[in-house]
Tab-separated table of C-alpha atoms in Angstrom:
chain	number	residue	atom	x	y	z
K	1	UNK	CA	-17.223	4.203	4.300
K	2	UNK	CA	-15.444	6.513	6.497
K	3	UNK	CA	-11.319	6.755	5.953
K	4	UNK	CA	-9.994	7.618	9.347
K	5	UNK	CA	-6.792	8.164	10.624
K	6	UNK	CA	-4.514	4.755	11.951
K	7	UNK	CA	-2.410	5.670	14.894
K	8	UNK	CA	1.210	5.401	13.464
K	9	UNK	CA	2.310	3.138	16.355
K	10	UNK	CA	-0.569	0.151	14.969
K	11	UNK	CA	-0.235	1.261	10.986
K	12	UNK	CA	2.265	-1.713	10.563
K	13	UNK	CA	-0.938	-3.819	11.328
K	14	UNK	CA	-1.920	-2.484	8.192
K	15	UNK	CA	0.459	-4.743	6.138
K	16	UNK	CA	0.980	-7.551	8.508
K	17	UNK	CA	-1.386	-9.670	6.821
K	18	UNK	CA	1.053	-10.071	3.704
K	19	UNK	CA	-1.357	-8.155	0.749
K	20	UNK	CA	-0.782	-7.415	-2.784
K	21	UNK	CA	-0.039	-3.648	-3.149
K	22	UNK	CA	-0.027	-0.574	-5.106
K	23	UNK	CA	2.889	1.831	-4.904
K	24	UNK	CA	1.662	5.683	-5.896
K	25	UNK	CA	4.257	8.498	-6.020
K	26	UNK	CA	4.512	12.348	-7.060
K	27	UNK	CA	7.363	14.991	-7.951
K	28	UNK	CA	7.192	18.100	-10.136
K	29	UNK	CA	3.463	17.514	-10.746
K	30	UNK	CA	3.638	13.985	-12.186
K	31	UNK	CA	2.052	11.458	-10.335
K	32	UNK	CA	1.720	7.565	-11.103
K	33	UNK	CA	0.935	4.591	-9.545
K	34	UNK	CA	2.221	0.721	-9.472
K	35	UNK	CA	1.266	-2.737	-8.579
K	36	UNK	CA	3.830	-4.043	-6.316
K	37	UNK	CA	3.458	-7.716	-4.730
K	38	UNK	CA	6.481	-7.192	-2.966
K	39	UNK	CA	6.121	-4.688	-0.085
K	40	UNK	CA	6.576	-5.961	3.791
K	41	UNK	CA	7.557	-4.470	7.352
K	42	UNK	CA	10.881	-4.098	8.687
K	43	UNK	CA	9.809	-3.569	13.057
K	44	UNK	CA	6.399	-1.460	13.389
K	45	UNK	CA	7.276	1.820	11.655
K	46	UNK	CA	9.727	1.263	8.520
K	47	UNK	CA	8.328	-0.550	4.864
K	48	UNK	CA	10.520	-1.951	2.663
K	49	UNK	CA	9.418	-1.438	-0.907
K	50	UNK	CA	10.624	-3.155	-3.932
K	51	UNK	CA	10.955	-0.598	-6.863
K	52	UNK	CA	12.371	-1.761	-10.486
K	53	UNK	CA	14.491	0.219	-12.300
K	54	UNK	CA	11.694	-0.165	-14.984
K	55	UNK	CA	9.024	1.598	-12.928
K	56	UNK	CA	8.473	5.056	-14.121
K	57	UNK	CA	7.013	5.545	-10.210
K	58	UNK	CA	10.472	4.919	-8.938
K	59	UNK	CA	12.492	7.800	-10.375
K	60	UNK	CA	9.336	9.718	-8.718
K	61	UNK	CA	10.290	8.581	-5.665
K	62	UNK	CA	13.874	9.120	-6.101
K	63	UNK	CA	13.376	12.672	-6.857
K	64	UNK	CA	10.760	13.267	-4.435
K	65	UNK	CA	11.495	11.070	-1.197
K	66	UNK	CA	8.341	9.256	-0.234
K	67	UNK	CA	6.031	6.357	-1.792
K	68	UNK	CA	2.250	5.563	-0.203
K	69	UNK	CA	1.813	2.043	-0.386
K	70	UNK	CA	-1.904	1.391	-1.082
K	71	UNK	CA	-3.703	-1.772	-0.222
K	72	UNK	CA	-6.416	-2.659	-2.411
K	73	UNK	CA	-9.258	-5.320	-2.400
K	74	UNK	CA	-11.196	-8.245	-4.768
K	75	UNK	CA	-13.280	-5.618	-5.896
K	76	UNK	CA	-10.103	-3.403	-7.667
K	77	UNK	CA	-8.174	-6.083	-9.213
K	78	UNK	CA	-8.876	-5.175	-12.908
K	79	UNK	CA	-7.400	-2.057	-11.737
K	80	UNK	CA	-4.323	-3.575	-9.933
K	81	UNK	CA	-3.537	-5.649	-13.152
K	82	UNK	CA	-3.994	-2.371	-15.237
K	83	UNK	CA	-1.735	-0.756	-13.280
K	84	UNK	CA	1.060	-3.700	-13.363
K	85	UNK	CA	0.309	-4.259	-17.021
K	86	UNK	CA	1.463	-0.171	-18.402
K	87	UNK	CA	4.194	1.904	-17.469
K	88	UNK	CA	3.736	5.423	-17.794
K	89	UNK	CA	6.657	5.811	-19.603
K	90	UNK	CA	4.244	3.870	-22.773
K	91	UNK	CA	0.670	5.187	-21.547
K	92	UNK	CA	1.056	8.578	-19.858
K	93	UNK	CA	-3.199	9.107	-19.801
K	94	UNK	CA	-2.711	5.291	-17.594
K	95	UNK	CA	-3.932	7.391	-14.357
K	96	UNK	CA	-6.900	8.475	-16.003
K	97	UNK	CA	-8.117	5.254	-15.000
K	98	UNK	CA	-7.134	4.995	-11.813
K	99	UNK	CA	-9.145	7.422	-9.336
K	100	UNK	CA	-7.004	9.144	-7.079
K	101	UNK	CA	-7.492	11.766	-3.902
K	102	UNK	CA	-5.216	13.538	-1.814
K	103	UNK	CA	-5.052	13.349	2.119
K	104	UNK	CA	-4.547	17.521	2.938
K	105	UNK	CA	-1.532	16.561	4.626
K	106	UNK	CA	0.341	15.108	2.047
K	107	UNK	CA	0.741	16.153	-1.953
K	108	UNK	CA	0.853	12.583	-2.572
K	109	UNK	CA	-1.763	11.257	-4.579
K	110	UNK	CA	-4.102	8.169	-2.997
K	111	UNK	CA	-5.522	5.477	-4.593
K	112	UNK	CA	-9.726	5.208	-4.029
K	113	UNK	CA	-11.424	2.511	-3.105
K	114	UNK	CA	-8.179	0.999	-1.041
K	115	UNK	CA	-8.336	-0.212	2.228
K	116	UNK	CA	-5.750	1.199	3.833
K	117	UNK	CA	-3.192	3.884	2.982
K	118	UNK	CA	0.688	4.185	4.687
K	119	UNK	CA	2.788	7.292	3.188
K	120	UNK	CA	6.305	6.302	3.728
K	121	UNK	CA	9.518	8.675	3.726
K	122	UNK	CA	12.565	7.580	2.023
K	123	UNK	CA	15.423	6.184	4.488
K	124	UNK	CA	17.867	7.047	1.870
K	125	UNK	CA	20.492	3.493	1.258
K	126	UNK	CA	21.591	3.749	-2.539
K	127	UNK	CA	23.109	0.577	-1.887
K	128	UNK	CA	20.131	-1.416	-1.311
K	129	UNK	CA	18.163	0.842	-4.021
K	130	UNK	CA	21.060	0.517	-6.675
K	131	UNK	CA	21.785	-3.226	-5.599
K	132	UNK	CA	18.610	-4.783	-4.572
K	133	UNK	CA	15.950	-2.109	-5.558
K	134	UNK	CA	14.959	-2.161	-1.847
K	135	UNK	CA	13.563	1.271	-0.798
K	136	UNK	CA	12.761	1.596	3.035
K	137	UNK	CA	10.287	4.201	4.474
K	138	UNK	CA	9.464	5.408	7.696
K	139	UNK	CA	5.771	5.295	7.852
K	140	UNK	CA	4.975	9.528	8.383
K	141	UNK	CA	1.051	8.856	7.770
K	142	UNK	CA	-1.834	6.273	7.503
K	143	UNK	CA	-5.312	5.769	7.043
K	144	UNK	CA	-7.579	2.949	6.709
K	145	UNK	CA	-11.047	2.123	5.488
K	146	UNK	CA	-13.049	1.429	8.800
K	147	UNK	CA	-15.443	-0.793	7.279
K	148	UNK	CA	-12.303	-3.797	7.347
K	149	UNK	CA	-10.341	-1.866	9.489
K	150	UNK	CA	-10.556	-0.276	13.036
K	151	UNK	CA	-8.803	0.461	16.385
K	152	UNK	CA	-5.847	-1.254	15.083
K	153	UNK	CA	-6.949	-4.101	14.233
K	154	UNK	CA	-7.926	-5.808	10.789
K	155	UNK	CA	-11.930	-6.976	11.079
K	156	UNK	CA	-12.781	-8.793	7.874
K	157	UNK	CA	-15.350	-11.704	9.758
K	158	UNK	CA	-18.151	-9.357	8.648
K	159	UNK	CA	-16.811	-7.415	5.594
K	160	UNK	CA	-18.545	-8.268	2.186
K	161	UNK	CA	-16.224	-10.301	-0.258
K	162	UNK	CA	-15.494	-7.141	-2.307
K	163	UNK	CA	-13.498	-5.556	0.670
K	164	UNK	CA	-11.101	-8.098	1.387
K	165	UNK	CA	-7.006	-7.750	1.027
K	166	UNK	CA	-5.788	-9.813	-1.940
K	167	UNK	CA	-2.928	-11.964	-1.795
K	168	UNK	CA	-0.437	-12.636	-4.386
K	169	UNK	CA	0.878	-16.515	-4.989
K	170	UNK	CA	2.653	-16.797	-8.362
K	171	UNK	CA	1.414	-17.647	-12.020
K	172	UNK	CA	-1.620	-14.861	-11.971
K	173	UNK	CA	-2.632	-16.663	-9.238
K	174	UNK	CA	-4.423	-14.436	-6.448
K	175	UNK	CA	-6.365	-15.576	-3.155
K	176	UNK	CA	-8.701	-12.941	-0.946
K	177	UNK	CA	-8.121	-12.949	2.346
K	178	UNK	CA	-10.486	-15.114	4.641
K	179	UNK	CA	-12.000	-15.746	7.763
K	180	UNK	CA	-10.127	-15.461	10.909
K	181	UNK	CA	-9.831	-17.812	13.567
K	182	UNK	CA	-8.459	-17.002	17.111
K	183	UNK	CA	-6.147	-19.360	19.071
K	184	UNK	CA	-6.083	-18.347	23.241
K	185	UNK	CA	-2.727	-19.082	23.851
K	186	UNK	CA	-2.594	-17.406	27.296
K	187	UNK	CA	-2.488	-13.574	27.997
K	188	UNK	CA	-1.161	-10.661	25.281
K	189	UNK	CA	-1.424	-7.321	24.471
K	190	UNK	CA	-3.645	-5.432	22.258
């Protein structure tokens, strides 16, 4: 595996194909991360995050101003449930079990083993974060795993089972990504 650098104009790509997240966060030293089935794109370079007032990780991104949303795969979801299933607040050794690097441009901890990385700065709107616990970034950095991911574009045809997104229904009830299939419906852009 080689992590490489997405161009920020193509790191929406990243999320377009609707996956189950994980929400990481540092200030003061204390990091933590989150499951978060919620995340999605507003236009190509803004995320819109929802963040509970019962997530220890958002006062960290309160204080702090930015949130990497993580995308993990099949082979992590123990660890995504873990992480939905204890709040640091309760289990403050709960990153001990999540591995974690840093990027050297960033002091923003990264979850391993992800697919694909976007750190996001805070577009500060304490109505929609009071209100609606919506927090939108700007996407200031991404990365992706260029086994499933490359040139901009997703590439899962040939990736083993293990690496693909997963997709959150309701009830427990996940799905991995699949297959894709290409329509030709006339000329478009990269």
């Amino acid at each position: 595996m080689s992590i490489q650098p997405v161009e920020l104009n193509k790191a929406y790509r990243l999320l377009q194909v609707g996956p189950t997240t994980m929400i990481s966060a540092k200030n003061d030293g204390i990091e933590n991360v989150m499951a978060a089935a919620w995340v999605g794109l507003v236009g190509n370079n803004k995320v819109m995050a929802f963040i509970g007032p019962q997530a220890f990780t958002r006062g960290l991104v309160e204080k702090s101003g930015y949130y990497v949303v993580q995308i993990p795969v099949v082979k992590q979801m123990e660890m995504v449930l873990y992480a939905g299933g204890h709040s640091y607040s309760d289990t403050p050794d709960k990153n001990s079990k999540i591995p974690l690097f840093y990027q050297k441009e960033f002091d923003l901890p990264l979850v391993e083993g992800c697919v694909g990385w976007l750190v996001c700065k805070v577009i500060p709107n304490v109505e929609n974060e009071k209100q609606h616990n919506l927090f939108m970034g700007e996407i200031v950095g991404a990365w992706s795993d260029d086994r499933v991911f490359r040139n901009g574009h997703w590439i899962f045809d040939d990736a083993p089972d293990e690496l693909r997104t997963v997709h959150y229904v309701a009830g427990g009830q996940f799905y991995a990504i699949g297959k894709g299939t290409k329509f030709n419906y006339g000329p478009g852009k990269d």
